[in-house]
């Protein structure tokens, strides 16, 4: 049985990772999507092992210590991370696994899992990215400027990735990602 | 303008290169297909620059001498080859170019054009390949055995290629090749 491949989809804040990720889940239901671990409390309807692996702070810190996280970060007092175990088990079953993650996290995954295939979602243009960041809501100009400057910094990390996929239209972006999956499975020297 | 990419499709005798090539011409009319040069006489209806570039023996030998052929070979007294000029011009226009060629020729192209993308068509199995070679007509057992042994030798050259595409069904093979084209255009480091 051929081993599965790990695909990591990332890109700057505002590029539409979540939207593309959801569209891929619909179009490619045969692919497994990574489930993150978190220390935050489950919300109504969230299931352990489906939406997240819910962990206590002690459990999470233990996983970090035993190098069981491909990457992790702390946001507003809660830990979020990618358990290596779930990824390894899926790959060992010969199934591909998808990780949808922000740019810094993706680069940490690359350190621990260099054989992964790293896909960077690009906005059609920086102006378009600005519109998307601005369009999110009622942020102040300072917040928008800050997010834009972070996004431009993130764009500079493109060179660490294998593929760049322009997210001009969801369907086109999905088709490109699907093509990358098929092509990677045809590689003679993976 | 982005430069075009050179895709070389090859594979053992009997694998169906011609059939896949014709299907691709229909499905992907936007791609340019390389036109070979030959010293054989034009047949009825064949047009210079469309079916072949028709050359005299002297012209052809001159092109070899000036290193203007990506590869060439002699079959039953006539030369056939791939003029580098046509490939270079097409790529410079930002267009992809496709070369459909036998295994030895493809490896010669790789020496002169290592940045090309080399795709190896695989039979679903060796038994299937034998059926296809046998199915061609009324060859003797000795001829079939010889062709089969050549095909197996050619299969061993797979390791020099970038991609392996199983030609189980024309439509599937075409979809894989189309995916490889799209994925190659998404590469961050081509």
CSV table of C-alpha atoms in Angstrom, one decimal:
chain,number,residue,atom,x,y,z
A,1,UNK,CA,0.0,0.0,0.0
A,2,UNK,CA,1.3,3.4,-0.9
A,3,UNK,CA,1.8,5.8,2.0
A,4,UNK,CA,-0.4,8.9,2.0
A,5,UNK,CA,0.9,12.4,1.5
A,6,UNK,CA,0.7,15.4,3.9
A,7,UNK,CA,-0.6,18.5,2.2
A,8,UNK,CA,-0.3,21.8,4.1
A,9,UNK,CA,-2.4,24.7,2.9
A,10,UNK,CA,-1.4,28.1,4.2
A,11,UNK,CA,-1.2,31.7,3.2
A,12,UNK,CA,-1.4,35.2,4.6
A,13,UNK,CA,-4.2,36.4,6.9
A,14,UNK,CA,-7.3,37.3,4.8
A,15,UNK,CA,-6.4,35.2,1.8
A,16,UNK,CA,-9.4,32.8,2.3
A,17,UNK,CA,-7.8,29.7,3.7
A,18,UNK,CA,-10.9,28.8,5.5
A,19,UNK,CA,-13.2,29.3,2.5
A,20,UNK,CA,-10.9,27.2,0.3
A,21,UNK,CA,-10.6,24.6,3.0
A,22,UNK,CA,-14.4,24.2,3.3
A,23,UNK,CA,-14.8,24.0,-0.5
A,24,UNK,CA,-12.1,21.3,-0.6
A,25,UNK,CA,-13.9,19.3,2.1
A,26,UNK,CA,-16.9,19.3,-0.1
A,27,UNK,CA,-15.2,18.5,-3.4
A,28,UNK,CA,-12.7,16.0,-2.0
A,29,UNK,CA,-14.5,14.1,0.8
A,30,UNK,CA,-12.1,11.2,0.4
A,31,UNK,CA,-9.3,13.2,2.0
A,32,UNK,CA,-8.7,13.3,5.7
A,33,UNK,CA,-8.5,16.7,7.3
A,34,UNK,CA,-6.2,17.2,10.3
A,35,UNK,CA,-8.0,17.7,13.7
A,36,UNK,CA,-6.3,20.3,16.0
A,37,UNK,CA,-5.9,19.9,19.7
A,38,UNK,CA,-6.9,22.8,21.9
A,39,UNK,CA,-7.1,23.7,25.6
A,40,UNK,CA,-10.2,25.9,25.1
A,41,UNK,CA,-13.5,24.7,26.3
A,42,UNK,CA,-15.8,22.9,23.8
A,43,UNK,CA,-18.6,25.1,22.4
A,44,UNK,CA,-22.2,23.8,22.0
A,45,UNK,CA,-22.3,21.0,19.5
A,46,UNK,CA,-18.5,20.6,19.2
A,47,UNK,CA,-17.3,17.0,19.4
A,48,UNK,CA,-14.0,15.7,20.7
A,49,UNK,CA,-12.0,14.2,17.9
A,50,UNK,CA,-14.2,15.8,15.2
A,51,UNK,CA,-14.0,19.6,15.7
A,52,UNK,CA,-11.0,19.4,18.0
A,53,UNK,CA,-9.2,17.1,20.4
A,54,UNK,CA,-10.1,18.8,23.7
A,55,UNK,CA,-7.2,18.7,26.2
A,56,UNK,CA,-6.5,20.1,29.6
A,57,UNK,CA,-3.6,22.5,29.9
A,58,UNK,CA,-1.5,19.8,31.6
A,59,UNK,CA,-2.3,17.3,28.9
A,60,UNK,CA,-1.3,19.8,26.2
A,61,UNK,CA,1.9,20.8,27.9
A,62,UNK,CA,2.8,17.1,28.3
A,63,UNK,CA,2.2,16.6,24.5
A,64,UNK,CA,4.6,19.5,23.7
A,65,UNK,CA,7.2,18.1,26.1
A,66,UNK,CA,7.0,14.6,24.5
A,67,UNK,CA,7.3,16.3,21.0
A,68,UNK,CA,3.9,15.1,20.0
A,69,UNK,CA,2.9,18.4,18.4
A,70,UNK,CA,3.9,19.2,14.8
A,71,UNK,CA,3.3,22.8,15.7
A,72,UNK,CA,1.4,24.8,18.4
A,73,UNK,CA,0.7,28.3,19.4
A,74,UNK,CA,-1.1,30.2,22.2
A,75,UNK,CA,-3.9,32.6,21.4
A,76,UNK,CA,-5.7,34.6,24.0
A,77,UNK,CA,-4.8,32.2,26.8
A,78,UNK,CA,-5.5,28.9,25.0
A,79,UNK,CA,-3.2,26.5,23.2
A,80,UNK,CA,-3.9,25.2,19.7
A,81,UNK,CA,-1.8,22.6,18.0
A,82,UNK,CA,-1.5,19.8,15.5
A,83,UNK,CA,-1.0,16.4,17.1
A,84,UNK,CA,1.6,14.4,15.1
A,85,UNK,CA,-0.1,11.1,16.0
A,86,UNK,CA,-3.3,11.7,14.0
A,87,UNK,CA,-1.2,12.8,11.0
A,88,UNK,CA,1.1,9.7,11.2
A,89,UNK,CA,-1.8,7.3,11.7
A,90,UNK,CA,-3.7,8.7,8.7
A,91,UNK,CA,-0.6,8.5,6.4
A,92,UNK,CA,0.2,5.0,7.6
A,93,UNK,CA,-3.3,3.9,6.4
A,94,UNK,CA,-2.3,5.1,2.9
A,95,UNK,CA,-4.5,8.1,3.1
A,96,UNK,CA,-3.7,11.7,2.3
A,97,UNK,CA,-4.1,14.3,5.1
A,98,UNK,CA,-4.7,18.0,4.7
A,99,UNK,CA,-3.6,20.7,7.1
A,100,UNK,CA,-5.0,24.2,6.9
A,101,UNK,CA,-2.9,26.5,9.0
A,102,UNK,CA,-1.4,29.9,9.2
A,103,UNK,CA,2.0,30.7,7.7
A,104,UNK,CA,4.2,30.5,10.9
A,105,UNK,CA,2.6,27.2,11.9
A,106,UNK,CA,3.1,25.8,8.4
A,107,UNK,CA,6.9,26.5,8.6
A,108,UNK,CA,7.1,24.8,12.0
A,109,UNK,CA,5.4,21.7,10.4
A,110,UNK,CA,7.9,21.9,7.6
A,111,UNK,CA,10.8,21.6,10.1
A,112,UNK,CA,9.3,18.4,11.6
A,113,UNK,CA,7.8,17.1,8.4
A,114,UNK,CA,9.9,18.2,5.4
A,115,UNK,CA,8.4,15.5,3.2
A,116,UNK,CA,5.0,17.3,3.3
A,117,UNK,CA,3.8,19.3,0.3
A,118,UNK,CA,3.4,23.0,1.2
A,119,UNK,CA,0.9,25.0,-0.7
A,120,UNK,CA,0.7,28.8,-0.3
A,121,UNK,CA,-2.5,30.5,-1.2
A,122,UNK,CA,-2.0,33.9,-2.8
A,123,UNK,CA,-4.4,36.8,-3.2
A,124,UNK,CA,-4.9,37.9,-6.8
A,125,UNK,CA,-3.2,41.1,-5.8
A,126,UNK,CA,-2.2,43.1,-2.7
A,127,UNK,CA,-5.1,45.5,-3.3
A,128,UNK,CA,-7.5,42.6,-3.3
A,129,UNK,CA,-6.0,41.3,0.0
A,130,UNK,CA,-6.4,44.8,1.5
A,131,UNK,CA,-10.1,44.8,0.4
A,132,UNK,CA,-10.6,41.4,2.0
A,133,UNK,CA,-8.9,42.4,5.3
A,134,UNK,CA,-10.9,45.6,5.3
A,135,UNK,CA,-14.1,43.9,4.4
A,136,UNK,CA,-14.1,41.7,7.5
A,137,UNK,CA,-15.8,44.2,9.7
A,138,UNK,CA,-15.5,47.4,11.5
A,139,UNK,CA,-11.7,47.5,12.3
A,140,UNK,CA,-10.0,50.8,12.8
A,141,UNK,CA,-7.5,52.0,10.1
A,142,UNK,CA,-4.6,51.2,12.5
A,143,UNK,CA,-5.8,47.6,12.8
A,144,UNK,CA,-6.2,47.3,9.0
A,145,UNK,CA,-2.7,48.8,8.5
A,146,UNK,CA,-1.3,46.4,11.0
A,147,UNK,CA,-3.0,43.3,9.5
A,148,UNK,CA,-1.8,44.4,6.0
A,149,UNK,CA,1.8,44.8,7.2
A,150,UNK,CA,1.6,41.3,8.8
A,151,UNK,CA,0.1,39.9,5.6
A,152,UNK,CA,2.9,41.4,3.5
A,153,UNK,CA,5.5,39.9,5.9
A,154,UNK,CA,3.8,36.5,5.5
A,155,UNK,CA,3.9,36.9,1.7
A,156,UNK,CA,7.7,37.0,1.9
A,157,UNK,CA,7.7,33.5,3.3
A,158,UNK,CA,6.3,32.1,0.0
A,159,UNK,CA,9.8,31.0,-1.0
A,160,UNK,CA,9.7,28.2,1.7
A,161,UNK,CA,6.7,26.6,0.0
A,162,UNK,CA,6.4,24.1,-2.9
A,163,UNK,CA,3.4,25.6,-4.7
A,164,UNK,CA,1.7,28.9,-5.0
A,165,UNK,CA,-2.0,28.9,-5.8
A,166,UNK,CA,-3.8,32.1,-6.6
A,167,UNK,CA,-7.1,32.3,-4.9
A,168,UNK,CA,-8.9,34.3,-7.6
A,169,UNK,CA,-12.0,32.2,-7.6
A,170,UNK,CA,-12.7,29.3,-5.2
A,171,UNK,CA,-13.4,26.8,-8.0
A,172,UNK,CA,-10.2,27.7,-9.8
A,173,UNK,CA,-8.1,27.5,-6.6
A,174,UNK,CA,-9.7,24.1,-5.7
A,175,UNK,CA,-9.0,22.8,-9.2
A,176,UNK,CA,-5.3,23.9,-8.9
A,177,UNK,CA,-5.0,22.2,-5.5
A,178,UNK,CA,-6.7,19.0,-6.8
A,179,UNK,CA,-4.2,19.0,-9.7
A,180,UNK,CA,-1.3,19.3,-7.2
A,181,UNK,CA,-2.6,16.3,-5.3
A,182,UNK,CA,-2.9,14.2,-8.5
A,183,UNK,CA,0.5,15.3,-9.8
A,184,UNK,CA,2.2,14.6,-6.5
A,185,UNK,CA,0.9,11.1,-6.6
A,186,UNK,CA,2.4,10.6,-10.1
A,187,UNK,CA,5.9,11.7,-9.0
A,188,UNK,CA,8.6,9.1,-9.8
A,189,UNK,CA,10.8,10.4,-6.9
A,190,UNK,CA,8.4,11.6,-4.2
B,1,UNK,CA,5.2,37.2,-19.4
B,2,UNK,CA,5.9,33.8,-17.8
B,3,UNK,CA,8.0,31.4,-20.0
B,4,UNK,CA,6.3,28.3,-21.2
B,5,UNK,CA,7.2,24.8,-20.1
B,6,UNK,CA,8.4,21.9,-22.1
B,7,UNK,CA,6.5,18.7,-21.4
B,8,UNK,CA,7.9,15.4,-22.8
B,9,UNK,CA,5.6,12.4,-22.9
B,10,UNK,CA,7.3,9.1,-23.4
B,11,UNK,CA,7.0,5.5,-22.5
B,12,UNK,CA,7.7,2.0,-23.7
B,13,UNK,CA,6.7,0.8,-27.2
B,14,UNK,CA,3.0,-0.3,-27.1
B,15,UNK,CA,1.9,1.8,-24.1
B,16,UNK,CA,-0.3,4.1,-26.2
B,17,UNK,CA,1.7,7.3,-26.6
B,18,UNK,CA,0.1,8.2,-29.9
B,19,UNK,CA,-3.4,7.6,-28.6
B,20,UNK,CA,-2.9,9.6,-25.5
B,21,UNK,CA,-1.1,12.3,-27.6
B,22,UNK,CA,-4.1,12.6,-29.9
B,23,UNK,CA,-6.6,12.7,-27.0
B,24,UNK,CA,-4.5,15.5,-25.4
B,25,UNK,CA,-4.5,17.5,-28.7
B,26,UNK,CA,-8.3,17.4,-28.5
B,27,UNK,CA,-8.7,18.2,-24.8
B,28,UNK,CA,-5.9,20.8,-24.6
B,29,UNK,CA,-5.9,22.6,-28.0
B,30,UNK,CA,-4.2,25.6,-26.3
B,31,UNK,CA,-1.0,23.7,-26.1
B,32,UNK,CA,1.5,23.7,-28.9
B,33,UNK,CA,2.8,20.3,-30.1
B,34,UNK,CA,6.3,19.9,-31.3
B,35,UNK,CA,6.7,19.4,-35.0
B,36,UNK,CA,9.4,16.9,-36.0
B,37,UNK,CA,11.9,17.3,-38.9
B,38,UNK,CA,12.3,14.4,-41.3
B,39,UNK,CA,14.2,13.5,-44.4
B,40,UNK,CA,11.4,11.2,-45.7
B,41,UNK,CA,9.3,12.4,-48.5
B,42,UNK,CA,5.9,14.0,-47.7
B,43,UNK,CA,2.9,11.8,-48.2
B,44,UNK,CA,-0.3,12.9,-49.8
B,45,UNK,CA,-1.9,15.7,-47.7
B,46,UNK,CA,1.1,16.2,-45.4
B,47,UNK,CA,2.0,19.9,-45.0
B,48,UNK,CA,5.5,21.3,-44.3
B,49,UNK,CA,5.6,22.8,-40.8
B,50,UNK,CA,2.4,21.1,-39.8
B,51,UNK,CA,2.9,17.4,-40.0
B,52,UNK,CA,6.7,17.6,-40.3
B,53,UNK,CA,9.4,20.0,-41.3
B,54,UNK,CA,10.5,18.3,-44.5
B,55,UNK,CA,14.3,18.5,-45.0
B,56,UNK,CA,16.8,17.2,-47.4
B,57,UNK,CA,19.5,14.9,-46.0
B,58,UNK,CA,22.0,17.6,-46.4
B,59,UNK,CA,19.9,20.1,-44.5
B,60,UNK,CA,19.2,17.6,-41.8
B,61,UNK,CA,22.9,16.7,-41.4
B,62,UNK,CA,23.7,20.4,-41.2
B,63,UNK,CA,21.2,20.9,-38.4
B,64,UNK,CA,22.8,18.0,-36.5
B,65,UNK,CA,26.2,19.6,-37.0
B,66,UNK,CA,25.1,23.0,-35.7
B,67,UNK,CA,23.5,21.3,-32.7
B,68,UNK,CA,20.0,22.4,-33.8
B,69,UNK,CA,18.4,19.1,-32.9
B,70,UNK,CA,17.3,18.3,-29.4
B,71,UNK,CA,17.4,14.6,-30.5
B,72,UNK,CA,17.3,12.6,-33.7
B,73,UNK,CA,17.4,9.1,-34.9
B,74,UNK,CA,17.5,7.2,-38.2
B,75,UNK,CA,14.7,4.7,-39.1
B,76,UNK,CA,14.8,2.7,-42.3
B,77,UNK,CA,17.1,5.1,-44.1
B,78,UNK,CA,15.3,8.3,-43.0
B,79,UNK,CA,16.2,10.8,-40.3
B,80,UNK,CA,13.7,12.1,-37.8
B,81,UNK,CA,14.4,14.7,-35.2
B,82,UNK,CA,13.2,17.5,-32.9
B,83,UNK,CA,14.3,20.9,-34.0
B,84,UNK,CA,15.4,23.0,-31.0
B,85,UNK,CA,14.4,26.2,-32.7
B,86,UNK,CA,10.7,25.5,-32.8
B,87,UNK,CA,10.7,24.5,-29.1
B,88,UNK,CA,12.6,27.6,-28.1
B,89,UNK,CA,10.4,30.0,-30.0
B,90,UNK,CA,7.2,28.5,-28.6
B,91,UNK,CA,8.6,28.7,-25.0
B,92,UNK,CA,9.8,32.3,-25.6
B,93,UNK,CA,6.2,33.2,-26.5
B,94,UNK,CA,5.1,32.0,-23.0
B,95,UNK,CA,3.4,28.9,-24.4
B,96,UNK,CA,3.8,25.4,-23.3
B,97,UNK,CA,5.1,22.8,-25.8
B,98,UNK,CA,4.5,19.1,-25.8
B,99,UNK,CA,6.8,16.5,-27.2
B,100,UNK,CA,5.6,12.9,-27.7
B,101,UNK,CA,8.6,10.7,-28.3
B,102,UNK,CA,10.1,7.3,-27.6
B,103,UNK,CA,12.2,6.6,-24.5
B,104,UNK,CA,15.7,6.9,-25.9
B,105,UNK,CA,14.8,10.2,-27.7
B,106,UNK,CA,13.3,11.6,-24.5
B,107,UNK,CA,16.5,10.9,-22.6
B,108,UNK,CA,18.5,12.7,-25.2
B,109,UNK,CA,16.2,15.7,-24.9
B,110,UNK,CA,16.7,15.6,-21.2
B,111,UNK,CA,20.5,16.0,-21.7
B,112,UNK,CA,20.0,19.2,-23.7
B,113,UNK,CA,16.9,20.4,-21.9
B,114,UNK,CA,17.1,19.3,-18.3
B,115,UNK,CA,14.5,21.9,-17.2
B,116,UNK,CA,11.8,20.0,-19.2
B,117,UNK,CA,9.2,18.0,-17.4
B,118,UNK,CA,9.5,14.3,-18.3
B,119,UNK,CA,6.4,12.2,-18.1
B,120,UNK,CA,6.5,8.4,-18.5
B,121,UNK,CA,3.4,6.6,-19.6
B,122,UNK,CA,3.1,3.2,-17.9
B,123,UNK,CA,1.0,0.3,-18.9
B,124,UNK,CA,-1.5,-0.9,-16.2
B,125,UNK,CA,0.6,-4.1,-16.1
B,126,UNK,CA,3.2,-6.0,-18.1
B,127,UNK,CA,0.6,-8.5,-19.1
B,128,UNK,CA,-1.5,-5.7,-20.5
B,129,UNK,CA,1.5,-4.3,-22.4
B,130,UNK,CA,2.1,-7.8,-23.9
B,131,UNK,CA,-1.6,-7.9,-25.0
B,132,UNK,CA,-1.2,-4.5,-26.6
B,133,UNK,CA,2.0,-5.4,-28.4
B,134,UNK,CA,0.5,-8.7,-29.6
B,135,UNK,CA,-2.8,-7.1,-30.5
B,136,UNK,CA,-1.1,-4.9,-33.1
B,137,UNK,CA,-1.3,-7.4,-35.9
B,138,UNK,CA,0.1,-10.6,-37.2
B,139,UNK,CA,3.7,-10.5,-35.8
B,140,UNK,CA,5.5,-13.8,-35.2
B,141,UNK,CA,6.2,-15.0,-31.6
B,142,UNK,CA,9.8,-14.0,-32.0
B,143,UNK,CA,8.9,-10.5,-32.9
B,144,UNK,CA,6.5,-10.2,-30.0
B,145,UNK,CA,9.2,-11.6,-27.6
B,146,UNK,CA,11.7,-9.1,-29.0
B,147,UNK,CA,9.3,-6.1,-28.6
B,148,UNK,CA,8.4,-7.2,-25.1
B,149,UNK,CA,12.0,-7.4,-24.1
B,150,UNK,CA,12.7,-4.0,-25.5
B,151,UNK,CA,9.7,-2.6,-23.7
B,152,UNK,CA,10.9,-4.1,-20.4
B,153,UNK,CA,14.3,-2.5,-20.9
B,154,UNK,CA,12.6,0.8,-21.6
B,155,UNK,CA,10.5,0.5,-18.4
B,156,UNK,CA,13.8,0.4,-16.5
B,157,UNK,CA,14.5,4.0,-17.6
B,158,UNK,CA,11.5,5.3,-15.7
B,159,UNK,CA,13.8,6.5,-12.9
B,160,UNK,CA,15.1,9.3,-15.2
B,161,UNK,CA,11.6,10.8,-15.4
B,162,UNK,CA,9.8,13.2,-13.2
B,163,UNK,CA,6.3,11.7,-13.4
B,164,UNK,CA,4.8,8.2,-14.1
B,165,UNK,CA,1.3,8.2,-15.5
B,166,UNK,CA,-0.6,4.9,-15.7
B,167,UNK,CA,-2.4,4.6,-19.0
B,168,UNK,CA,-5.3,2.5,-17.7
B,169,UNK,CA,-7.9,4.6,-19.5
B,170,UNK,CA,-7.3,7.4,-21.9
B,171,UNK,CA,-9.5,9.9,-20.0
B,172,UNK,CA,-7.8,9.1,-16.7
B,173,UNK,CA,-4.3,9.3,-18.2
B,174,UNK,CA,-5.3,12.7,-19.8
B,175,UNK,CA,-6.6,14.0,-16.5
B,176,UNK,CA,-3.3,13.1,-14.8
B,177,UNK,CA,-1.3,14.8,-17.5
B,178,UNK,CA,-3.5,17.9,-17.3
B,179,UNK,CA,-3.0,17.9,-13.5
B,180,UNK,CA,0.7,17.7,-13.9
B,181,UNK,CA,0.6,20.7,-16.3
B,182,UNK,CA,-1.4,22.8,-13.9
B,183,UNK,CA,0.7,21.8,-10.8
B,184,UNK,CA,4.0,22.6,-12.6
B,185,UNK,CA,2.7,26.1,-13.3
B,186,UNK,CA,1.9,26.5,-9.6
B,187,UNK,CA,5.5,25.6,-8.5
B,188,UNK,CA,7.3,28.2,-6.5
B,189,UNK,CA,10.7,27.0,-7.6
B,190,UNK,CA,10.2,25.7,-11.1
